[in-house]
Short mmCIF file of C-alpha atoms in Angstrom, two decimals:
data_model
loop_
_atom_site.label_atom_id
_atom_site.label_comp_id
_atom_site.label_asym_id
_atom_site.label_seq_id
_atom_site.Cartn_x
_atom_site.Cartn_y
_atom_site.Cartn_z
CA MET U 219 -15.83 1.98 -1.49
CA GLU U 220 -18.03 4.83 -0.35
CA THR U 221 -16.24 4.90 2.99
CA ALA U 222 -12.87 5.13 1.29
CA VAL U 223 -13.97 8.01 -0.91
CA THR U 224 -15.38 9.85 2.09
CA ARG U 225 -12.18 9.26 4.03
CA ARG U 226 -10.03 10.52 1.16
CA HIS U 227 -11.76 13.92 1.20
CA SER U 228 -12.30 14.36 4.94
CA GLY U 229 -9.48 16.92 5.24
CA HIS U 230 -7.36 17.70 8.27
CA ASP U 231 -9.38 15.80 10.86
CA LEU U 232 -6.39 14.48 12.84
CA GLY U 233 -7.01 11.00 11.50
CA GLU U 234 -5.06 9.03 8.93
CA PRO U 235 -2.53 10.79 6.64
CA ASN U 236 -3.96 12.80 3.74
CA LEU U 237 -2.32 11.82 0.47
CA ASP U 238 -4.92 13.41 -1.77
CA VAL U 239 -4.31 16.15 -4.34
CA LEU U 240 -4.16 18.89 -1.73
CA GLY U 241 -1.80 16.87 0.44
CA THR U 242 0.46 16.22 -2.55
CA LEU U 243 0.38 19.93 -3.36
CA TYR U 244 1.43 20.82 0.18
CA MET U 245 4.32 18.33 0.09
CA GLY U 246 5.46 19.41 -3.38
CA PHE U 247 5.42 23.07 -2.41
CA CYS U 248 7.37 22.27 0.76
CA ILE U 249 10.08 20.44 -1.23
CA VAL U 250 10.38 23.18 -3.87
CA TRP U 251 10.51 26.02 -1.36
CA THR U 252 13.05 24.18 0.81
CA PHE U 253 15.25 23.58 -2.24
CA LEU U 254 15.08 27.23 -3.32
CA LEU U 255 15.79 28.41 0.21
CA LEU U 256 18.83 26.15 0.59
CA VAL U 257 20.18 27.31 -2.77
CA GLY U 258 19.64 30.92 -1.76
CA LEU U 259 21.27 30.33 1.64
CA THR U 260 24.26 28.71 -0.08
CA PHE U 261 24.76 31.72 -2.35
CA PHE U 262 24.28 34.02 0.65
CA LEU U 263 27.07 32.25 2.54
CA LEU U 264 29.32 32.22 -0.53
CA HIS U 265 29.03 36.03 -0.62
CA ARG U 266 29.40 36.46 3.14
CA HIS U 267 32.61 38.48 2.70
CA VAL U 268 30.83 41.19 0.69
CA ASP U 269 30.48 44.23 2.92
CA PHE U 270 26.70 44.57 3.01
CA VAL U 271 26.31 40.78 3.45
CA ARG U 272 28.98 40.58 6.13
CA MET U 273 27.35 43.34 8.19
CA ARG U 274 24.14 41.29 8.41
CA ASN U 275 25.95 38.61 10.44
CA ALA U 276 25.77 35.46 8.32
CA CYS U 277 25.80 33.15 11.34
CA MET U 278 22.79 34.86 12.91
CA VAL U 279 20.89 34.89 9.61
CA THR U 280 21.60 31.19 9.11
CA ALA U 281 20.48 30.32 12.65
CA ALA U 282 17.25 32.32 12.24
CA ILE U 283 16.51 30.81 8.82
CA LEU U 284 17.08 27.20 9.86
CA THR U 285 15.13 27.56 13.12
CA ILE U 286 12.19 29.19 11.37
CA HIS U 287 12.25 26.79 8.43
CA VAL U 288 12.09 23.69 10.62
CA TYR U 289 8.79 24.91 11.95
CA LEU U 290 7.62 25.99 8.47
CA VAL U 291 8.24 22.47 7.13
CA ILE U 292 6.17 21.02 9.97
CA VAL U 293 3.40 23.52 9.21
CA LEU U 294 3.36 22.74 5.48
CA LEU U 295 3.22 19.00 6.20
CA GLN U 296 0.47 19.22 8.83
CA TYR U 297 -2.28 18.51 6.35
CA PRO U 298 -0.68 15.46 4.67
CA ILE U 299 0.64 14.08 7.99
CA ASN U 300 -2.73 14.74 9.67
CA GLY U 301 -3.18 12.79 12.92
CA ALA U 302 0.23 11.14 12.64
CA PHE U 303 1.75 14.33 14.02
CA PRO U 304 1.73 13.92 17.84
CA CYS U 305 0.19 16.64 19.98
CA ASP U 306 2.92 16.52 22.60
CA LEU U 307 5.63 17.02 19.94
CA GLU U 308 3.72 20.01 18.57
CA PHE U 309 3.53 21.39 22.12
CA TRP U 310 7.33 21.27 22.52
CA ILE U 311 7.90 22.82 19.10
CA MET U 312 5.34 25.59 19.58
CA SER U 313 6.57 26.34 23.10
CA ILE U 314 10.35 26.37 22.57
CA GLN U 315 11.58 26.00 19.01
CA PHE U 316 9.18 28.37 17.25
CA PRO U 317 9.47 31.27 19.78
CA LEU U 318 13.25 30.87 19.63
CA GLY U 319 13.14 31.17 15.84
CA ILE U 320 11.06 34.36 16.05
CA ALA U 321 13.46 35.73 18.70
CA LEU U 322 16.48 35.08 16.47
CA PHE U 323 14.66 36.75 13.60
CA GLN U 324 14.01 39.84 15.73
CA ALA U 325 17.65 39.80 16.86
CA GLN U 326 18.67 39.91 13.21
CA ASN U 327 16.42 42.94 12.82
CA VAL U 328 18.14 44.56 15.82
CA GLN U 329 21.40 44.16 13.90
CA LEU U 330 20.34 47.07 11.69
CA LEU U 331 19.55 49.28 14.69
CA SER U 332 22.77 48.40 16.49
CA LEU U 333 24.92 48.83 13.40
CA SER U 334 23.34 52.17 12.51
CA TYR U 335 23.82 53.49 16.04
CA GLN U 336 27.46 52.43 16.33
CA GLN U 337 28.35 53.73 12.88
CA SER U 338 26.68 57.06 13.63
CA ARG U 339 28.82 57.41 16.76
CA MET U 340 31.86 57.63 14.51
CA LEU U 341 30.69 61.09 13.50
CA PHE U 342 30.84 62.26 17.12
CA GLY U 343 34.13 60.70 18.14
CA ALA U 344 32.71 57.96 20.35
CA VAL U 345 33.85 54.89 18.43
CA GLY U 346 37.31 53.52 18.13
CA LYS U 347 38.25 52.11 21.49
CA PRO U 348 39.48 48.55 21.23
CA ARG U 349 37.06 45.86 22.26
CA LYS U 350 38.25 44.27 25.46
CA SER U 351 36.57 42.75 28.46
CA PRO U 352 37.08 45.03 31.46
CA ALA U 353 37.69 43.42 34.84
CA TRP U 354 34.46 44.39 36.59
CA LYS U 355 33.69 43.25 40.11
CA ARG U 356 31.42 40.22 40.29
CA ASP U 357 28.57 41.95 42.11
CA LEU U 358 25.32 43.61 41.08
CA ARG U 359 27.03 46.92 40.42
CA GLY U 360 29.67 45.25 38.28
CA LEU U 361 27.03 43.35 36.32
CA TRP U 362 25.12 46.57 35.75
CA LYS U 363 28.25 48.27 34.39
CA ARG U 364 28.88 45.36 32.05
CA TRP U 365 25.27 45.55 30.89
CA MET U 366 25.51 49.26 30.15
CA ILE U 367 28.54 48.90 27.87
CA LEU U 368 26.88 46.19 25.77
CA THR U 369 25.56 47.10 22.34
CA VAL U 370 21.85 46.89 21.59
CA LEU U 371 22.48 43.65 19.70
CA HIS U 372 24.38 42.03 22.56
CA LYS U 373 21.70 43.10 25.02
CA THR U 374 19.15 41.43 22.76
CA PHE U 375 21.19 38.23 22.78
CA VAL U 376 21.27 38.27 26.58
CA VAL U 377 17.50 38.80 26.75
CA ILE U 378 16.90 35.98 24.26
CA ALA U 379 19.11 33.61 26.26
CA ILE U 380 17.36 34.42 29.54
CA LEU U 381 13.88 34.11 28.04
CA ALA U 382 14.82 30.85 26.28
CA VAL U 383 15.92 29.34 29.60
CA LEU U 384 12.75 30.54 31.34
CA GLN U 385 10.57 29.24 28.51
CA THR U 386 12.28 25.84 28.60
CA ILE U 387 11.77 25.57 32.36
CA MET U 388 8.12 26.62 32.13
CA THR U 389 7.42 24.22 29.25
CA THR U 390 9.03 21.32 31.09
CA VAL U 391 7.07 22.01 34.27
CA ILE U 392 3.76 22.33 32.37
CA PHE U 393 4.39 19.14 30.38
CA PHE U 394 4.96 17.02 33.47
CA VAL U 395 2.28 18.68 35.61
CA SER U 396 -0.57 18.40 33.08
CA ARG U 397 -2.06 15.02 32.09
CA LYS U 398 -3.30 16.45 28.78
CA PHE U 399 -0.33 15.08 26.81
CA HIS U 400 -0.04 11.75 28.64
CA GLY U 401 -2.28 9.77 30.88
CA SER U 402 0.29 7.93 32.95
CA PHE U 403 1.51 10.79 35.15
CA GLY U 404 0.73 14.39 36.06
CA ILE U 405 -1.06 16.43 38.71
CA THR U 406 -3.93 18.22 36.99
CA GLY U 407 -6.19 17.77 33.98
CA ALA U 408 -6.97 14.65 32.00
CA TYR U 409 -5.64 13.03 28.87
CA GLU U 410 -7.52 14.30 25.80
CA GLY U 411 -7.73 13.44 22.14
CA PRO U 412 -5.66 15.12 19.43
CA GLY U 413 -8.27 17.84 18.82
CA MET U 414 -8.82 19.11 22.37
CA CYS U 415 -5.17 18.48 23.20
CA ARG U 416 -4.30 21.57 21.14
CA ARG U 417 -6.41 23.82 23.36
CA GLY U 418 -6.10 24.78 27.02
CA TRP U 419 -4.06 26.79 29.48
CA GLU U 420 -0.98 24.71 28.76
CA TRP U 421 -0.45 26.63 25.52
CA PHE U 422 -0.56 30.03 27.20
CA PRO U 423 3.26 30.50 27.64
CA SER U 424 3.77 29.70 23.95
CA ILE U 425 1.13 32.23 22.97
CA LEU U 426 2.60 34.81 25.37
CA TRP U 427 6.12 34.63 23.90
CA GLN U 428 4.84 34.75 20.33
CA LEU U 429 2.72 37.81 21.09
CA THR U 430 5.63 39.45 22.94
CA TRP U 431 8.15 39.04 20.14
CA THR U 432 5.65 39.90 17.40
CA TYR U 433 3.49 42.68 18.82
CA LEU U 434 5.81 44.32 21.37
CA PHE U 435 9.37 43.83 20.21
CA GLY U 436 8.52 44.12 16.49
CA PRO U 437 6.87 47.56 16.71
CA PHE U 438 9.66 48.71 19.04
CA ILE U 439 12.19 48.00 16.28
CA LEU U 440 9.97 49.68 13.67
CA VAL U 441 9.90 52.87 15.74
CA LYS U 442 13.63 52.82 16.38
CA ILE U 443 14.65 52.36 12.71
CA GLN U 444 12.20 54.84 11.18
CA ASP U 445 14.86 57.54 10.71
CA ILE U 446 17.45 55.26 9.09
CA ARG U 447 18.01 56.02 5.39
CA ASP U 448 20.48 53.40 4.20
CA THR U 449 21.42 52.70 0.60
CA HIS U 450 21.00 48.95 1.11
CA ARG U 451 17.23 49.31 1.69
CA TRP U 452 17.77 47.34 4.89
CA ARG U 453 15.22 49.44 6.78
CA LEU U 454 12.57 48.67 4.16
CA GLN U 455 13.36 44.97 4.28
CA THR U 456 13.23 44.90 8.07
CA SER U 457 9.92 46.76 8.12
CA LEU U 458 8.35 44.42 5.56
CA ALA U 459 9.54 41.34 7.42
CA ILE U 460 8.19 42.55 10.76
CA LEU U 461 4.85 43.57 9.26
CA ALA U 462 4.59 40.19 7.50
CA SER U 463 4.79 38.44 10.89
CA PHE U 464 1.81 40.33 12.36
CA PRO U 465 -1.20 38.34 11.03
CA GLY U 466 0.06 34.85 11.96
CA PRO U 467 -0.41 34.69 15.75
CA ILE U 468 -3.85 36.35 15.75
CA MET U 469 -5.19 34.14 12.94
CA TRP U 470 -3.77 31.04 14.62
CA LEU U 471 -5.50 31.89 17.90
CA ALA U 472 -8.77 32.59 16.10
CA SER U 473 -8.68 29.34 14.13
CA VAL U 474 -7.88 27.25 17.22
CA TYR U 475 -10.39 28.75 19.67
CA ASN U 476 -13.18 29.92 17.31
CA ASP U 477 -15.45 27.17 15.98
CA ALA U 478 -16.39 29.37 13.00
CA PHE U 479 -13.05 28.31 11.48
CA ALA U 480 -13.91 24.59 11.70
CA GLU U 481 -14.57 24.17 7.97
CA ILE U 482 -11.50 26.19 7.01
CA ASN U 483 -9.33 24.16 9.38
CA LEU U 484 -10.10 21.00 7.42
CA TRP U 485 -8.15 22.27 4.40
CA TRP U 486 -6.01 24.99 5.95
CA PRO U 487 -4.80 23.80 9.38
CA PRO U 488 -4.54 26.50 12.08
CA ALA U 489 -0.74 26.58 12.07
CA MET U 490 -0.79 27.31 8.32
CA TRP U 491 -1.63 30.93 9.16
CA PHE U 492 2.01 31.30 10.17
CA ALA U 493 3.25 30.08 6.78
CA PRO U 494 2.85 33.28 4.66
CA GLY U 495 4.62 35.42 7.24
CA LEU U 496 7.40 32.88 7.77
CA MET U 497 8.00 32.56 4.04
CA MET U 498 8.12 36.33 3.65
CA MET U 499 10.62 36.54 6.50
CA GLU U 500 12.83 33.91 4.87
CA PHE U 501 12.55 35.55 1.45
CA ILE U 502 13.59 38.94 2.83
CA LEU U 503 16.47 37.57 4.89
CA ILE U 504 17.99 35.63 1.98
CA PHE U 505 16.87 36.82 -1.44
CA PHE U 506 16.89 40.59 -0.87
CA PRO U 507 20.63 40.55 -0.05
CA LEU U 508 21.26 38.34 -3.10
CA LEU U 509 19.41 40.87 -5.25
CA GLU U 510 21.67 43.56 -3.86
CA VAL U 511 24.72 41.43 -4.69
CA TYR U 512 23.55 41.40 -8.30
CA GLN U 513 22.80 45.14 -8.34
CA SER U 514 26.10 45.90 -6.65
CA SER U 515 28.01 43.94 -9.26
CA LYS U 516 26.31 45.99 -11.99
CA SER U 517 27.06 49.23 -10.13
CA HIS U 518 30.64 48.09 -9.65
CA GLN U 519 31.00 47.47 -13.38
CA THR U 520 29.46 50.87 -14.14
CA ALA U 521 32.00 52.54 -11.88
CA LEU U 522 34.86 50.67 -13.54
CA THR U 523 33.59 51.73 -16.95
CA ALA U 524 33.37 55.36 -15.83
CA ILE U 525 36.90 55.19 -14.43
CA SER U 526 38.18 53.71 -17.69
CA GLU U 527 36.45 56.43 -19.71
CA TRP U 528 37.92 59.12 -17.49
CA GLU U 529 41.42 57.67 -17.92
CA LYS U 530 40.98 57.56 -21.70
CA TYR U 531 39.72 61.13 -21.66
CA GLN U 532 42.69 62.26 -19.58
CA HIS U 533 45.07 60.46 -21.92
CA GLY U 534 43.41 62.14 -24.91
CA SER U 535 43.60 65.52 -23.20
CA ASP U 536 47.29 65.06 -22.48
CA SER U 537 47.97 64.06 -26.09
CA ALA U 538 46.07 67.06 -27.42
CA SER U 539 47.96 69.38 -25.07
CA SER U 540 51.30 68.15 -26.38
CA THR U 541 50.36 68.90 -30.01
CA SER U 542 48.59 72.22 -29.58
CA ALA U 543 49.37 75.58 -28.08
CA ARG U 544 46.24 75.78 -26.00
CA ASN U 545 45.70 74.30 -22.55
CA ILE U 546 42.82 71.97 -21.84
CA SER U 547 41.30 71.91 -18.37
CA VAL U 548 41.17 68.60 -16.54
CA ALA U 549 37.47 69.17 -16.04
CA PRO U 550 35.40 68.89 -19.24
CA SER U 551 33.58 71.99 -20.41
CA ASP U 552 29.82 72.33 -20.52
CA SER U 553 29.87 71.42 -24.19
CA THR U 554 31.60 68.14 -23.48
CA PRO U 555 29.18 65.18 -23.59
CA ARG U 556 30.75 63.64 -20.52
CA SER U 557 29.11 64.72 -17.27
CA ASP U 558 30.75 66.19 -14.22
CA ARG U 559 29.56 63.08 -12.35
CA SER U 560 31.58 60.80 -14.65
CA ASP U 561 34.59 63.10 -14.29
CA ARG U 562 34.63 62.38 -10.56
CA TYR U 563 34.64 58.58 -10.94
CA ASN U 564 38.41 58.34 -10.44
CA MET U 565 41.04 57.78 -7.80
CA GLN U 566 42.38 61.34 -7.99
CA ALA U 567 38.96 62.78 -7.10
CA LEU U 568 38.63 60.36 -4.17
CA GLU U 569 42.09 61.20 -2.87
CA ARG U 570 41.38 64.94 -3.07
CA ALA U 571 38.14 64.43 -1.14
CA LEU U 572 39.98 62.41 1.54
CA GLN U 573 42.64 65.08 1.81
CA THR U 574 40.52 68.24 1.78
CA SER U 575 37.08 67.30 3.13
CA PRO U 576 36.69 63.71 4.30
CA GLY U 577 33.99 64.59 6.85
CA GLU U 578 31.12 64.56 4.40
CA LEU U 579 32.22 61.29 2.82
CA LEU U 580 32.57 59.79 6.30
CA GLU U 581 29.05 60.94 7.18
CA TYR U 582 27.67 59.30 4.06
CA ALA U 583 29.64 56.08 4.57
CA ALA U 584 28.67 55.78 8.23
CA THR U 585 24.96 56.69 8.01
CA ARG U 586 24.05 55.37 4.56
CA GLU U 587 26.52 52.61 3.73
CA PHE U 588 27.49 51.51 7.27
CA THR U 589 31.13 51.37 6.13
CA GLY U 590 32.53 54.36 7.98
CA GLU U 591 35.51 52.28 9.15
CA ASN U 592 36.92 52.39 5.61
CA ILE U 593 37.04 56.20 5.58
CA ILE U 594 38.41 56.25 9.12
CA PHE U 595 41.17 53.86 8.08
CA LEU U 596 42.13 55.88 4.99
CA THR U 597 42.26 59.17 6.89
CA ARG U 598 44.21 57.62 9.76
CA VAL U 599 46.76 56.07 7.43
CA ARG U 600 47.17 59.40 5.64
CA GLN U 601 47.81 61.10 8.99
CA TRP U 602 50.27 58.40 10.00
CA LYS U 603 52.22 58.81 6.76
CA ASP U 604 52.29 62.57 7.28
CA SER U 605 53.66 61.95 10.76
CA TRP U 606 56.32 59.68 9.31
CA VAL U 607 57.37 62.35 6.81
CA GLN U 608 57.42 64.95 9.57
CA ALA U 609 59.49 62.70 11.83
CA THR U 610 62.08 62.01 9.13
CA SER U 611 62.26 65.52 7.70
CA ASN U 612 65.56 66.42 9.42
CA GLY U 613 67.29 63.07 8.94
CA PHE U 614 66.98 62.13 12.61
CA VAL U 615 64.18 60.40 14.51
CA GLY U 616 64.00 60.96 18.25
CA LEU U 617 63.08 58.12 20.57
CA GLU U 618 59.80 59.74 21.57
CA ALA U 619 58.88 60.16 17.90
CA GLN U 620 59.61 56.48 17.35
CA TYR U 621 57.28 55.54 20.17
CA GLN U 622 54.57 57.79 18.78
CA LEU U 623 54.87 56.39 15.26
CA LEU U 624 54.57 52.89 16.65
CA ASP U 625 51.67 53.80 18.93
CA GLU U 626 49.77 55.49 16.10
CA ALA U 627 50.27 52.44 13.89
CA ARG U 628 49.09 50.15 16.68
CA GLU U 629 46.13 52.45 17.25
CA ILE U 630 45.11 52.11 13.59
CA PHE U 631 45.46 48.36 13.78
CA THR U 632 43.55 47.85 17.03
CA THR U 633 40.67 50.22 16.20
CA VAL U 634 39.89 49.54 12.53
CA VAL U 635 41.87 46.46 11.44
CA SER U 636 42.11 43.80 14.14
CA MET U 637 39.40 41.15 14.13
CA GLN U 638 39.77 40.82 17.90
CA THR U 639 39.68 44.47 19.01
CA ALA U 640 38.20 46.65 16.24
CA PRO U 641 34.46 47.39 16.56
CA PHE U 642 34.24 47.38 12.74
CA PRO U 643 37.28 45.68 11.16
CA ILE U 644 38.01 46.74 7.59
CA ASN U 645 37.46 44.09 4.93
CA ILE U 646 40.90 43.22 3.53
CA GLU U 647 42.54 40.11 2.11
CA SER U 648 43.66 37.55 4.69
CA ARG U 649 47.29 37.69 3.53
CA ILE U 650 47.43 41.46 4.03
CA TYR U 651 45.75 41.14 7.42
CA THR U 652 48.19 38.44 8.54
CA ASP U 653 51.20 40.57 7.60
CA LEU U 654 49.84 43.52 9.60
CA GLU U 655 49.03 41.29 12.54
CA ILE U 656 52.58 39.91 12.59
CA VAL U 657 54.04 43.41 12.77
CA LEU U 658 51.48 45.18 14.98
CA GLY U 659 49.37 42.50 16.63
CA THR U 660 51.83 41.66 19.41
CA SER U 661 53.95 44.81 19.46
CA ARG U 662 53.83 46.80 22.68
CA SER U 663 54.79 50.36 23.43
CA THR U 664 57.13 51.07 26.32
CA SER U 665 56.94 54.85 26.22
CA PRO U 666 55.97 56.22 29.66
CA ALA U 667 54.17 59.11 28.05
CA LEU U 668 52.36 56.94 25.54
CA SER U 669 51.77 53.77 27.52
CA ASN U 670 48.03 53.80 26.87
CA VAL U 671 46.45 53.56 23.46
CA VAL U 672 44.58 56.80 22.90
CA ALA U 673 40.97 56.45 21.81
CA PRO U 674 41.26 57.90 18.31
CA PHE U 675 38.00 59.80 18.17
CA ASP U 676 37.58 61.05 21.73
CA ASP U 677 39.33 64.39 21.38
CA VAL U 678 39.64 65.22 17.69
CA THR U 679 37.84 64.28 14.53
CA PRO U 680 39.59 61.63 12.40
CA TRP U 681 40.63 64.08 9.71
CA GLU U 682 42.24 66.67 12.00
CA PRO U 683 46.07 66.52 11.82
CA ARG U 684 48.04 65.57 14.90
CA GLN U 685 51.27 67.16 15.92
CA LEU U 686 53.96 64.55 16.22
CA CYS U 687 56.46 65.03 19.00
CA ASN U 688 59.71 65.30 17.07
CA PRO U 689 62.45 66.72 19.29
CA THR U 690 64.87 69.06 17.60
CA PRO U 691 67.74 69.11 20.11
CA GLU U 692 71.00 67.44 19.21
CA PRO U 693 70.87 63.64 19.35
CA ILE U 694 71.86 61.95 22.57
CA MET U 695 73.27 58.44 22.56
CA GLY U 696 70.50 55.90 23.06
CA HIS U 697 67.70 58.43 22.61
CA GLY U 698 67.54 58.74 18.82
CA ILE U 699 68.58 57.14 15.56
CA GLU U 700 69.90 58.34 12.28
CA LEU U 701 67.81 57.51 9.21
CA THR U 702 70.63 55.33 7.90
CA SER U 703 70.18 52.84 10.73
CA SER U 704 67.37 50.33 11.12
CA PHE U 705 64.46 51.41 13.25
CA SER U 706 64.08 47.92 14.67
CA SER U 707 67.75 47.71 15.66
CA ILE U 708 67.17 49.57 18.93
CA GLY U 709 64.13 47.50 19.90
CA VAL U 710 61.40 50.11 19.44
CA PHE U 711 60.09 49.20 16.00
CA PRO U 712 59.28 45.53 15.30
CA PRO U 713 60.68 43.90 12.15
CA GLY U 714 58.82 44.97 9.05
CA PHE U 715 57.78 48.32 10.48
CA ASN U 716 58.42 50.99 7.84
CA ALA U 717 56.70 53.75 5.87
CA THR U 718 55.05 51.25 3.49
CA LEU U 719 53.51 49.18 6.29
CA PHE U 720 49.88 50.05 5.41
CA ASP U 721 50.32 50.48 1.65
CA ARG U 722 48.73 47.20 0.54
CA ALA U 723 45.81 47.51 2.94
CA GLU U 724 45.34 51.14 1.91
CA ARG U 725 45.24 50.23 -1.79
CA SER U 726 42.74 47.45 -1.13
CA VAL U 727 40.40 49.62 0.94
CA LYS U 728 40.76 52.61 -1.37
CA TYR U 729 39.84 50.53 -4.41
CA MET U 730 36.81 49.14 -2.57
CA VAL U 731 35.72 52.65 -1.57
CA LEU U 732 36.29 53.96 -5.11
CA THR U 733 34.14 51.33 -6.82
CA ASN U 734 31.41 51.19 -4.18
CA THR U 735 30.99 53.95 -1.59
CA TRP U 736 32.54 56.76 -3.65
CA ALA U 737 30.57 55.85 -6.79
CA ARG U 738 27.26 55.85 -4.90
CA PHE U 739 28.26 59.03 -3.07
CA ILE U 740 28.79 60.80 -6.39
CA ASP U 741 25.50 59.38 -7.72
CA MET U 742 23.65 60.66 -4.66
CA GLN U 743 25.12 64.15 -5.01
CA SER U 744 24.33 64.24 -8.71
CA THR U 745 20.74 63.21 -7.99
CA THR U 746 20.02 65.42 -5.00
CA GLY U 747 22.41 68.28 -5.64
CA ARG U 748 23.06 68.19 -1.90
CA SER U 749 26.14 69.22 0.07
CA SER U 750 29.04 71.52 -0.47
CA LEU U 751 31.02 68.68 -1.96
CA GLY U 752 28.75 68.74 -4.97
CA SER U 753 29.74 72.35 -5.69
CA ARG U 754 33.41 71.56 -5.70
CA HIS U 755 35.33 69.91 -8.47
CA TYR U 756 37.24 66.92 -7.15
#
């Protein structure tokens, strides 16, 4: 009986499983946390089409979460499992699976840096070229060119893949060369018990990769993102997650190789030092975005309420104007209880901003919201419609003007709509996207002068008007069409190509901007009093 009691309270001694109170607590906590995490991940994936969730790359977040959590479960169950957990299995997990999880986590952090950089380039006319794989030569120079055009995120993926292959090769070689994990084969060392098996040079590659990803790559990201000021608090979340990962590797090394931790190791196994950081990383990756989904829904409802109030106010103003001799300004006076901020929560104010000064809204959307593609799309569509009106103003559309209208429409589609070619595709309903793809996805210009799609932001800013080539000479047979005939009848315009082509997509994007980006833009201006836009009445 005395032996049994002693055995029950011997702790993590790599002997029989521990099913005492502490072991039960570890298992219960593991089950509860896993359940909460899976529920949170499910809700995260259900909201993957929301802009600020979609930009985080749901697939990468899921891969990082699952890879990290597999190791976390093993860590939480180390005490109850005790000696039943094989040393050689722990070696493979610590050498390959765990470093890969940390690498995927850091890649998810790079997503913020890459997204911020690419969105900021919109302000300087460097974004907008369709994504396509250039035909580089298969030599070192060609590989270098391909490397240079990759985004920071894609470069990180390449580095992770290369390091994962190297780590797998090194781990395999070490496992078969050393006799520490098996006594039947090997070149060096000797088979050791479960305690000493977890020490030695064989664990050095695992330690090296953990230290590299945590203490070199982590601070590198922290330095790079320090100037980002996004409304999603993504920079704060990334910083907290990286900082939370710092204590784990050092404490694990100390507990494994320092005998002063021997008593602590009985109740808190060495690998448990990773647990707090891993849980914080999981919490930030999943539950912070869900909190923002909740806050965004409240903000969305607030914007809708403000829009409704503005419409009621306008209706009341119109009614009062019809029954009185005095005129009432659209903008409320200083004595009106409604604020100037609320007065700008409406579609008319947004449309005036897009028409007169979209640059500031684009800057805010690109650098704070990371949704600059929405403003680019709205300004491009407005320009395209102006071009259409200009082309049809005299009742005749020249052939060159037809080509240009088609090329401009294709340019809009390939640079901000298409899922295959746009760096940042706008978020529209699948039915609307399919209709646009049918009309523009396979259409091809045959104009000699316009055979190449022009990069939309290389020469002019997105809001500068373009002059449409609309020849004024008398029509020549085969080189122009009257407005009464069908554009598609001469083979230039595909079926369905008309002035209302982008209307549904424009309404969808404009509503999304109105209730999200525009509302927060107005809130920011009202709070900071910044920018010339705040001094105007939109």
